[in-house]
CSV table of C-alpha atoms and ligand atoms in Angstrom, one decimal:
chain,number,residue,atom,x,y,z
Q,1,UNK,CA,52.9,-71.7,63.3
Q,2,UNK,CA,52.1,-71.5,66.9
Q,3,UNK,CA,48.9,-68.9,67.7
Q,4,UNK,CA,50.3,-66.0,70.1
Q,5,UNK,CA,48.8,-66.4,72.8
Q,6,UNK,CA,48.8,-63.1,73.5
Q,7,UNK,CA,45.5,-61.5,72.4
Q,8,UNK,CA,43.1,-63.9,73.9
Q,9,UNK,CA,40.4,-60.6,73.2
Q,10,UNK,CA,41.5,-60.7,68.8
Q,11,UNK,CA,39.4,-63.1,66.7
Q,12,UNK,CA,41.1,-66.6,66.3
Q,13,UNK,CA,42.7,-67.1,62.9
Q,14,UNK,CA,44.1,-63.8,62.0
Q,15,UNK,CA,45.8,-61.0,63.2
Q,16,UNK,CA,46.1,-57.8,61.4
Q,17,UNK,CA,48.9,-54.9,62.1
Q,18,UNK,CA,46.6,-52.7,63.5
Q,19,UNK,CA,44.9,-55.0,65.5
Q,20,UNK,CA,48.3,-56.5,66.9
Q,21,UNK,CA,49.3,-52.6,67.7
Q,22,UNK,CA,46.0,-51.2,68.9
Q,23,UNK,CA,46.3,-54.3,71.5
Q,24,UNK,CA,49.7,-53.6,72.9
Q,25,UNK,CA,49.0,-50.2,73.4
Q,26,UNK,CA,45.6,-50.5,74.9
Q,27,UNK,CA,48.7,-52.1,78.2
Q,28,UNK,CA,49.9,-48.4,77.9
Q,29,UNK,CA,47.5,-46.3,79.7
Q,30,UNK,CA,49.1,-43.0,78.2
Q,31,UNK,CA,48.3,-44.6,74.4
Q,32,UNK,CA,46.3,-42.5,72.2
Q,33,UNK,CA,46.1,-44.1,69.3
Q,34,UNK,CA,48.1,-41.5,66.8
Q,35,UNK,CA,51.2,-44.5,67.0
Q,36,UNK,CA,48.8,-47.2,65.6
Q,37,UNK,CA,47.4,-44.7,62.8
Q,38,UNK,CA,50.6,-43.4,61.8
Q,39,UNK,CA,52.3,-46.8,61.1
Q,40,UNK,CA,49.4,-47.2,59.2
Q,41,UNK,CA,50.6,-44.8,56.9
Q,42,UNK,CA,53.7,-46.9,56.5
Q,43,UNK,CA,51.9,-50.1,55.8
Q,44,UNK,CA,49.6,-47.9,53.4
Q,45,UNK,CA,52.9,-47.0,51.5
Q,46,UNK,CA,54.6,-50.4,51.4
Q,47,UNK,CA,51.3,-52.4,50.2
Q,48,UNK,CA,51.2,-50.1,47.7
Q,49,UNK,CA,55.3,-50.7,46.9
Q,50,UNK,CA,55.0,-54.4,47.0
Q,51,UNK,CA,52.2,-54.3,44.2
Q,52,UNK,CA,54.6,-52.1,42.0
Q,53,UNK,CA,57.7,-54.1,42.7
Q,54,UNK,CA,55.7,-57.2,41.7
Q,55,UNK,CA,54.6,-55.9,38.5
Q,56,UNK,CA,58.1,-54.8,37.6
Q,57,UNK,CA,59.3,-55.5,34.3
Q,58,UNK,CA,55.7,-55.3,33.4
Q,59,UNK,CA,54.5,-51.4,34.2
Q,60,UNK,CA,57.5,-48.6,33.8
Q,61,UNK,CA,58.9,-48.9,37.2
Q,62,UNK,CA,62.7,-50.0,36.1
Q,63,UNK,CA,65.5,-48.2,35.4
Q,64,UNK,CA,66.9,-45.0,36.5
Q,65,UNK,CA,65.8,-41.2,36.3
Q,66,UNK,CA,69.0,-40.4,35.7
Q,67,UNK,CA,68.9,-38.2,38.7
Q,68,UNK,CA,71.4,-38.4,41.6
Q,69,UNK,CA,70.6,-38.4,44.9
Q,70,UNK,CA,72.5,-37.0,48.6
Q,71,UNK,CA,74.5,-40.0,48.8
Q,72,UNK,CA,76.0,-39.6,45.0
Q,73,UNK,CA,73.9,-43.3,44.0
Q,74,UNK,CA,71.7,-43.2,40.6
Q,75,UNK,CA,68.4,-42.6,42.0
Q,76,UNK,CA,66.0,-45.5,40.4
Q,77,UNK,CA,62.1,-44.8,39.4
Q,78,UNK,CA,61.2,-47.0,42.5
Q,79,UNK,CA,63.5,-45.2,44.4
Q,80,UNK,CA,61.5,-42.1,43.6
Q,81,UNK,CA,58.3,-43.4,43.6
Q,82,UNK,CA,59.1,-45.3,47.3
Q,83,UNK,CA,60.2,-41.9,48.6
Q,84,UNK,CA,56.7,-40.1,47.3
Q,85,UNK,CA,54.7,-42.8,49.0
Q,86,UNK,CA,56.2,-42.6,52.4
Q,87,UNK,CA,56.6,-39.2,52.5
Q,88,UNK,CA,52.8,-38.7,51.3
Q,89,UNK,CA,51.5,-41.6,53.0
Q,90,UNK,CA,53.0,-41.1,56.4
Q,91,UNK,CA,53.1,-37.1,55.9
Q,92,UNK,CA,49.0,-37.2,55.7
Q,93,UNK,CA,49.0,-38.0,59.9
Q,94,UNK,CA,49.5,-35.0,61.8
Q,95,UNK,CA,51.1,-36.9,64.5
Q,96,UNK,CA,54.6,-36.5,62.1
Q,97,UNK,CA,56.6,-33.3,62.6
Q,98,UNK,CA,59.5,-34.4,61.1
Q,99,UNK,CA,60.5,-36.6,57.9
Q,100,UNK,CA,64.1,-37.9,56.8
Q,101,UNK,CA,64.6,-40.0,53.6
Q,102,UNK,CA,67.7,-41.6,52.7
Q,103,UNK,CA,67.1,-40.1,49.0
Q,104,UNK,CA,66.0,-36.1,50.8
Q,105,UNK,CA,69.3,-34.0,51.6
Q,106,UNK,CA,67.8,-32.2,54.8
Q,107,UNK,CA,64.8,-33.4,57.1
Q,108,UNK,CA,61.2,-32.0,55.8
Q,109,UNK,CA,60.1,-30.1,59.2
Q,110,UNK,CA,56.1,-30.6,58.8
Q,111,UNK,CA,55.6,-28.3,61.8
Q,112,UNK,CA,56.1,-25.1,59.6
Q,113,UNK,CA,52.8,-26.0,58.3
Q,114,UNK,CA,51.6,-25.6,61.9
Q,115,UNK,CA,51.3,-29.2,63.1
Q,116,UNK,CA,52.7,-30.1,66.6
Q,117,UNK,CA,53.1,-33.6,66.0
Q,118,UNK,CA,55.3,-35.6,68.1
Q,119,UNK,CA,57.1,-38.3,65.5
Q,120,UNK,CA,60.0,-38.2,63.8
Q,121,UNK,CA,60.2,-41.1,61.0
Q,122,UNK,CA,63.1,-41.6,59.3
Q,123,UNK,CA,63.6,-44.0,56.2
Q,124,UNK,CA,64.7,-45.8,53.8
Q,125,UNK,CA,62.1,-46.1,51.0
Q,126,UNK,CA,64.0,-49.0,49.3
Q,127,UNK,CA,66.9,-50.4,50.2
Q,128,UNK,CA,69.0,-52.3,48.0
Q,129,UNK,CA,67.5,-50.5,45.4
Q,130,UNK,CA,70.4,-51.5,42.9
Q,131,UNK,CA,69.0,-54.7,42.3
Q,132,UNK,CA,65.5,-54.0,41.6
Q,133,UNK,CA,66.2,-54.2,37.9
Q,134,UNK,CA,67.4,-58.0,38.3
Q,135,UNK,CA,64.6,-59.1,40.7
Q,136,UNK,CA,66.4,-59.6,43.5
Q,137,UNK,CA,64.6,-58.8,47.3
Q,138,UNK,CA,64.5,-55.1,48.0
Q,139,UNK,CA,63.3,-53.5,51.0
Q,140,UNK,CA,62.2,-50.2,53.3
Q,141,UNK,CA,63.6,-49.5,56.5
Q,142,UNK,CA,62.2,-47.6,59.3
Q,143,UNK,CA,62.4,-45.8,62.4
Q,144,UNK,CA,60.4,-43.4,64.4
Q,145,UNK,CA,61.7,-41.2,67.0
Q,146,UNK,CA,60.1,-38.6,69.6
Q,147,UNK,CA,60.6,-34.9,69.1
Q,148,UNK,CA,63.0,-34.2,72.5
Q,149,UNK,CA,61.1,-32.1,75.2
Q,150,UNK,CA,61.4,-28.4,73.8
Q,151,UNK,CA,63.1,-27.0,77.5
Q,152,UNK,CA,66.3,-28.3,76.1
Q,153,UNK,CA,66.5,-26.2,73.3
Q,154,UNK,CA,67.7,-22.9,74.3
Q,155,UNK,CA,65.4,-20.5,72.0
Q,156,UNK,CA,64.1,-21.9,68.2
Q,157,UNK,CA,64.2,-25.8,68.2
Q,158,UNK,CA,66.3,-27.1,65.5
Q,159,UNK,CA,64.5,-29.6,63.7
Q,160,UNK,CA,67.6,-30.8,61.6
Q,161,UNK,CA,69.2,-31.5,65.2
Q,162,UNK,CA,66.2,-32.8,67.0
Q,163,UNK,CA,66.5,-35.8,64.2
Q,164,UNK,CA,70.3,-36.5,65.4
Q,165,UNK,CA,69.6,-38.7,68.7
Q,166,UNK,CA,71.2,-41.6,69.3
Q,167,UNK,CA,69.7,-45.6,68.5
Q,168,UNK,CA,68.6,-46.1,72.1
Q,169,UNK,CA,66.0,-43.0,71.8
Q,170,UNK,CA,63.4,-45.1,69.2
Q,171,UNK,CA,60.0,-45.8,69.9
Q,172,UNK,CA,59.5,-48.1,67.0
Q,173,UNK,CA,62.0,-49.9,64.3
Q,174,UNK,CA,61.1,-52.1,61.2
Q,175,UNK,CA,61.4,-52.7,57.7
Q,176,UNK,CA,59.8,-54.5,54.8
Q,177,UNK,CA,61.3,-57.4,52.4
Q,178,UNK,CA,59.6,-57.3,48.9
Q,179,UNK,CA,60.4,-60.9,47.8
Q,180,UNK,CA,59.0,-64.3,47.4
Q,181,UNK,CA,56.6,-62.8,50.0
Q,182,UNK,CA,56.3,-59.3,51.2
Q,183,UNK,CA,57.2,-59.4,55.0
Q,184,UNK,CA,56.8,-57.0,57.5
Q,185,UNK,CA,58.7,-57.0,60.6
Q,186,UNK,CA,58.8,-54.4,63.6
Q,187,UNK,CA,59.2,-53.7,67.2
Q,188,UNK,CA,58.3,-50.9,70.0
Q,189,UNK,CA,60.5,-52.4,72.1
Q,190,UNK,CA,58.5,-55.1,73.1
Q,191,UNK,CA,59.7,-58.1,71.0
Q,192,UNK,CA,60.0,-58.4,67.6
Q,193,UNK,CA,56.9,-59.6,65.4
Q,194,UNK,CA,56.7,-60.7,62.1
Q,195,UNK,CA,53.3,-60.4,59.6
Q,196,UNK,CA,53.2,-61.6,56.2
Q,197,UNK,CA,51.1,-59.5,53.6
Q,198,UNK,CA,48.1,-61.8,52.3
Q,199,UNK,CA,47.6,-60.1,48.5
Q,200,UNK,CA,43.9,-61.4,48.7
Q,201,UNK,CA,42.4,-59.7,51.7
Q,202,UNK,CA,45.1,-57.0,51.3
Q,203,UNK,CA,46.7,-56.7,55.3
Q,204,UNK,CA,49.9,-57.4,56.6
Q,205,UNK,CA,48.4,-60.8,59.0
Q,206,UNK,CA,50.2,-62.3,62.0
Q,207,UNK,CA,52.9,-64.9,61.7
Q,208,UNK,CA,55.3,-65.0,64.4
Q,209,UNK,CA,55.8,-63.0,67.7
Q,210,UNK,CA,58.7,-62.0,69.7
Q,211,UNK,CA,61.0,-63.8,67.2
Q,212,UNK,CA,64.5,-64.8,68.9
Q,213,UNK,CA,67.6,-64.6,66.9
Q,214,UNK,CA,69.7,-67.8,66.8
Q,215,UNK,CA,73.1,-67.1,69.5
Q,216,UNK,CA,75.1,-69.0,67.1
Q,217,UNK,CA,75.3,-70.2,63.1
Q,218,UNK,CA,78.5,-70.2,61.1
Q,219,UNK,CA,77.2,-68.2,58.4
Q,220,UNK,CA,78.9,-65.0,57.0
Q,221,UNK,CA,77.6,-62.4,55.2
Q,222,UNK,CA,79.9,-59.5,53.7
Q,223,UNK,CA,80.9,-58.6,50.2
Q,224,UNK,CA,84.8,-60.1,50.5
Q,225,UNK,CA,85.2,-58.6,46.8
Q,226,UNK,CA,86.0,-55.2,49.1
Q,227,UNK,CA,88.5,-57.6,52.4
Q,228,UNK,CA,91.5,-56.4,51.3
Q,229,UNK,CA,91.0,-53.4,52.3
Q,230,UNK,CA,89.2,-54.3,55.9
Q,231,UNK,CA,90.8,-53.8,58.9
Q,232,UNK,CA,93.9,-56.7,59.7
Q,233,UNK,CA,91.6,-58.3,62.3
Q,234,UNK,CA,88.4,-58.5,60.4
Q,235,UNK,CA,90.5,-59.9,57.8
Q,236,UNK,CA,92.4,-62.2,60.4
Q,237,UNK,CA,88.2,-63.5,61.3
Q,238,UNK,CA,87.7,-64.3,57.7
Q,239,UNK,CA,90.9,-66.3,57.1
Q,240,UNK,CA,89.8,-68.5,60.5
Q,241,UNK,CA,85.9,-68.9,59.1
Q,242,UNK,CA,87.9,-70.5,56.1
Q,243,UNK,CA,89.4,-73.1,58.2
Q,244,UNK,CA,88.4,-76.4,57.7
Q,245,UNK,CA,87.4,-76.9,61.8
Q,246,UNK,CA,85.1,-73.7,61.6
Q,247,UNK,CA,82.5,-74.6,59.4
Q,248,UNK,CA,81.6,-71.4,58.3
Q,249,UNK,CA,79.4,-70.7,55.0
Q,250,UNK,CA,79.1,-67.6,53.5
Q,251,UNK,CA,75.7,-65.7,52.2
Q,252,UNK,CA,75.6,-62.5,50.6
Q,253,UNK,CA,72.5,-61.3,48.6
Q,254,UNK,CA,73.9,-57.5,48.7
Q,255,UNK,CA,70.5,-56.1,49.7
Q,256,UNK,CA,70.9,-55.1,53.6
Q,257,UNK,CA,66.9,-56.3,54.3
Q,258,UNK,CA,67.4,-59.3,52.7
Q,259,UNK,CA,70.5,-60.0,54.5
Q,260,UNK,CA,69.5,-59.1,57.5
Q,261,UNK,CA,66.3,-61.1,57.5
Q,262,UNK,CA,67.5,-64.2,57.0
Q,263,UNK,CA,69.8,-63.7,59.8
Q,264,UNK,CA,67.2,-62.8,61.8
Q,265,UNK,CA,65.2,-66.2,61.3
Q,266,UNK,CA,68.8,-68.5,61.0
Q,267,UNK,CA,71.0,-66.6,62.7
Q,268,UNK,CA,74.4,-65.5,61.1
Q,269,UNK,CA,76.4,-62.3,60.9
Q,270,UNK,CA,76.7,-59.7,58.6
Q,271,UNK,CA,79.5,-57.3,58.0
Q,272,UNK,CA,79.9,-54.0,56.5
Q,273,UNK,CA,83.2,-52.9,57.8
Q,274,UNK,CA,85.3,-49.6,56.7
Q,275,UNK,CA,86.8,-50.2,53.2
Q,276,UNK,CA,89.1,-48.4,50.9
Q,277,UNK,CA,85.7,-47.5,48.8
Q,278,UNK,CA,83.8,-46.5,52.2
Q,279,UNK,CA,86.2,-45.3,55.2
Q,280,UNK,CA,83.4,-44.6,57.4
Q,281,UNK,CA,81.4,-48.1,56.6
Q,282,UNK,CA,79.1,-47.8,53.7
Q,283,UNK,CA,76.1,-48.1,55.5
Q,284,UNK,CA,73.8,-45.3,57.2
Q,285,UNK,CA,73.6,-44.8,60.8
Q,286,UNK,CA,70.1,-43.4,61.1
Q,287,UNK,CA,67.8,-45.3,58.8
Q,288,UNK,CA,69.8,-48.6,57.8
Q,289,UNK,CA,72.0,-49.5,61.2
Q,290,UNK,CA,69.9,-47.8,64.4
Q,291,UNK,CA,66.5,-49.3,63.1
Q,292,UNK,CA,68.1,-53.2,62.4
Q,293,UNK,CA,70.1,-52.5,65.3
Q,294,UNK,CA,67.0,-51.8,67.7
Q,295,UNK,CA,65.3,-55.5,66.2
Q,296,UNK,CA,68.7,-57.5,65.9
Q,297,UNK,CA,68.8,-56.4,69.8
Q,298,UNK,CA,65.4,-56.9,70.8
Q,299,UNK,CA,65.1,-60.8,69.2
Q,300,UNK,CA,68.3,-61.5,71.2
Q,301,UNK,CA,71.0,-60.4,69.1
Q,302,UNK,CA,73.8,-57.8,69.0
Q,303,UNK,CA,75.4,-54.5,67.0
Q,304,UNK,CA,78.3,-52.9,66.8
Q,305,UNK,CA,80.8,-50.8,64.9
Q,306,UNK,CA,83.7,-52.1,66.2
Q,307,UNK,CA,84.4,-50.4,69.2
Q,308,UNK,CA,80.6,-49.1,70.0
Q,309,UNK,CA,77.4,-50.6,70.6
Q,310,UNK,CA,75.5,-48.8,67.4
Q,311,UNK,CA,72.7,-47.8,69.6
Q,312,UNK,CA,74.4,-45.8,71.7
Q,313,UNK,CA,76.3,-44.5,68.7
Q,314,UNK,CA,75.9,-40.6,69.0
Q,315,UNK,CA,75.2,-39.1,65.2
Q,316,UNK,CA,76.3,-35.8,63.9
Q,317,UNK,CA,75.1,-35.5,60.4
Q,318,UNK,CA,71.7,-37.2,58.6
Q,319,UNK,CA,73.3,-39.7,56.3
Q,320,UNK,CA,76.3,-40.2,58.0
Q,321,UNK,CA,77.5,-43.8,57.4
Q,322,UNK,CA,78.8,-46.5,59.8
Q,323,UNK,CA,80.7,-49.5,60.3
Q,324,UNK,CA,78.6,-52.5,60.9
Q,325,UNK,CA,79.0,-55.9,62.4
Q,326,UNK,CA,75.3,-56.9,63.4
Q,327,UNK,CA,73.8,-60.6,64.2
Q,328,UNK,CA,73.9,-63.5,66.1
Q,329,UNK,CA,75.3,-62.1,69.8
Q,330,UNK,CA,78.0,-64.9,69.7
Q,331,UNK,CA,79.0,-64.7,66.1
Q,332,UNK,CA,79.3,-60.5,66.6
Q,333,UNK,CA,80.9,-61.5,69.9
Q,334,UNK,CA,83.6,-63.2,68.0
Q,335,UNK,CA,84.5,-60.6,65.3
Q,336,UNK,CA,84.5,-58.5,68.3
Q,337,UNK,CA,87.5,-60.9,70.0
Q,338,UNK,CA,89.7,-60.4,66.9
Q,339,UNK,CA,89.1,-56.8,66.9
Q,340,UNK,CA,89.9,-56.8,70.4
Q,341,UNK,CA,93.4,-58.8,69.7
Q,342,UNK,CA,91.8,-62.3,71.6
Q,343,UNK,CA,92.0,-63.9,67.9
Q,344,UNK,CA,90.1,-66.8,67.7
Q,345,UNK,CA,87.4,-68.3,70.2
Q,346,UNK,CA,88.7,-71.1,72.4
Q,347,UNK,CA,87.5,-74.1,70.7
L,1,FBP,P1,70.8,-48.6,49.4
L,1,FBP,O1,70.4,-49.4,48.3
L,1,FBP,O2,69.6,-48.2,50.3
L,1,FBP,O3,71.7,-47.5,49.0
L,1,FBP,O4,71.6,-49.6,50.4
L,1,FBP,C1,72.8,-49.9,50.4
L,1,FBP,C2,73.0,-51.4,50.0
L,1,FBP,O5,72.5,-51.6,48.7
L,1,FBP,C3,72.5,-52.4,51.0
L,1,FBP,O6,71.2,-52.8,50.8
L,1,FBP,C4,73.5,-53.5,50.8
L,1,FBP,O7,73.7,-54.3,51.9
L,1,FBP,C5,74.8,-52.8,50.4
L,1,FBP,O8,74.4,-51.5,49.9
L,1,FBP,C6,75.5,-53.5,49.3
L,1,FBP,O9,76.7,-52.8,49.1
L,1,FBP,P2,77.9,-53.5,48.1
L,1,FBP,O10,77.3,-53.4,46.7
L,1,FBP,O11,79.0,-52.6,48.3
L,1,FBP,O12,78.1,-54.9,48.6
C-alpha cells in the first residue's frame, strides 16, 4: 500500500488516527484540538465494540433484551451495550452538547449540565445489528455536526431542532465495519481515509488516503425480495441489469456498512428504495444516509433519494427515514435516467 505522502513530519511506518487528525488540523489555523480528542472518544468506544463483537458467541453478548427500541426493531445486547459506549465514551468530552442515537427517542442535550460544547454527534452504535447473532459484518455510523450560531434562534435554542440540519452542514462523517478486520473509515471533508485496527498495539493505523470510488461496476446491491413493490422505474433498472448485454451482478450482505464498504473500495450501487414495508425508504436520514452520503461524495461518488441530492435533503424529525440510491456516480446516474423516464443508458 503506497505511504501518503502527506505527513512528511509523522514517523515512517505507521500512522495512527490521532496522529493523522492532529496533522490536518494543525493546516487549520482556527484548530484547537477538542475535534481530534473527541473522535477519540469514538475510536475509544468502537475498539472496545470490535473486542466484544469478536468474542461473541463466547461472552453473553447475543441475543435480544427483549426491549424495543424508537424505530419498533428488537433491541439486541450489543445494540445496548454499543449505545452505552458511545454515549459514555463520546459524552466524557465537553466539546459535545448534543447526542442522538439511532436506539434514543429524543437527542440528550449535554448543555443542561452546563457545558457549552460545540458538537453535535449523531449515530448509529451498530448497524445491521440483526445479524450479529449469525456473524455476519456489523457496523457504527457517525456524524458530527456544529451547534448553529445561537442569533438565529429567536429566544431558548432548541436543541431537538438544532440536530435537524441538512447533510451538507457536517464537519466530520465515518463509520466502522466489525468484520474479517475492524476498519475505520472517515472524512472532514478533505478526502476519505481508511485505518485498519491492529489488535496488538491496539490503534486504528493508516491504510489508505483520499480513497476514490470506482465511476462505474455493474454490481447491484438491494434486497429484490421487497422489488415488487419499488417504484415501476426502479423496477424497469432491475429488469435491464438482468439483461444478458449488461453484465450486472448482484451483492447484498443486508448490513448497510458492509454494503456500503465494499462499494466504496469496488464501486457498485446500492438501493434502498420506498417499499410496500417502508414507504418512506427504510433507511435513516441523519445517522445512516447524511454520514455515507458525505464519504460516498467525498471519494467521488454520488446520493440521492430519487429526486434530491440526500445532502441537501432538509430533515424534519430525528429518525426520519429515506429513500436511498447511493454509489458509484455513473451507476446512481443511471437509476437516476430511469427515474427520470430516459430508460436505459445509450449503449
Ligand atoms: P439497523 O440494523 O441499524 O436498524 O440498520 C438497518 C439495516 O439493517 C441496514 O444495515 C441494512 O442495509 C438494512 O437494514 C437491511 O434491511 P432489509 O432486511 O430490509 O434488507
Amino acid at each position: 500500500m503506497e505511504k501518503p505522502p502527506s505527513h512528511p513530519e509523522l514517523l515512517p511506518g505507521f500512522i495512527t488516527i490521532q496522529q493523522h487528525i492532529i496533522a490536518n488540523q494543525r493546516r487549520h489555523s482556527e484548530a484547537t484540538g477538542e475535534f481530534s480528542f473527541l473522535l477519540s472518544g469514538i475510536t475509544i468506544a468502537t475498539k472496545v465494540l470490535a473486542s466484544r463483537v469478536r468474542k461473541a458467541g463466547l461472552v453473553d453478548v447475543l441475543g435480544s433484551t427483549g426491549c424495543t427500541n424508537v424505530q419498533g426493531e428488537t433491541v439486541q445486547k450489543l445494540d445496548r451495550m454499543a449505545n452505552d459506549l458511545m454515549m459514555h465514551c463520546i459524552g466524557y468530552r465537553r466539546s459535545v452538547a448534543v447526542l442522538a442515537s439511532e436506539e434514543v427517542e429524543g437527542a440528550v442535550d449535554l448543555t443542561e449540565t452546563g457545558r457549552s460544547g460545540k458538537y453535535i454527534v449523531l449515530f448509529d452504535p451498530l448497524d445491521g445489528s440483526s445479524n450479529i447473532d449469525v456473524n455476519i459484518p456489523t457496523g457504527t455510523i457517525f456524524s458530527i455536526l456544529i451547534r448553529p450560531d445561537p442569533t438565529e434562534w429567536e429566544g431558548q435554542a432548541d436543541i431537538q431542532a438544532e440536530v435537524l440540519q441538512p447533510g451538507l452542514k457536517q464537519v466530520a462523517a465515518g463509520y466502522v465495519l466489525y468484520s474479517s478486520a475492524t476498519t475505520f473509515v472517515y472524512t472532514t471533508g478533505d478526502g476519505v481515509h481508511q485505518f485498519v485496527l491492529d489488535p496488538e498495539i491496539g490503534a486504528y493505523v493508516l491504510v489508505s488516503e483520499r480513497l476514490k470510488m470506482p465511476d462505474r461496476k455493474r454490481v447491484y446491491s438491494t434486497n429484490e425480495a421487497n422489488s415488487l413493490s419499488y417504484p415501476a422505474p426502479v423496477r424497469q433498472y432491475l429488469d435491464w441489469t438482468k439483461q444478458p448485454d449488461s453484465n450486472y451482478s448482484s451483492r447484498y450482505v443486508g448490513s448497510f456498512v458492509a454494503d456500503f464498504h465494499r462499494i466504496l473500495m469496488q464501486g457498485g450501487v446500492f438501493l434502498y428504495p420506498p417499499t410496500a414495508k417502508s414507504p418512506q425508504g427504510k433507511l435513516r436520514l441523519m445517522y445512516e444516509a447524511n454520514p455515507m452520503a458525505f464519504l460516498a461524495e467525498q471519494a467521488g461518488g454520488r446520493a440521492i433519494d430519487g429526486s434530491t441530492r440526500i445532502l441537501e435533503k432538509k430533515p424534519r424529525q430525528l429518525h426520519e427515514r429515506t429513500a436511498l440510491y447511493i454509489g458509484s456516480r455513473q451507476e446512481v446516474e443511471i437509476i437516476e435516467g430511469f427515474i427520470e423516464g430516459k430508460g436505459a443508458p445509450k449503449a
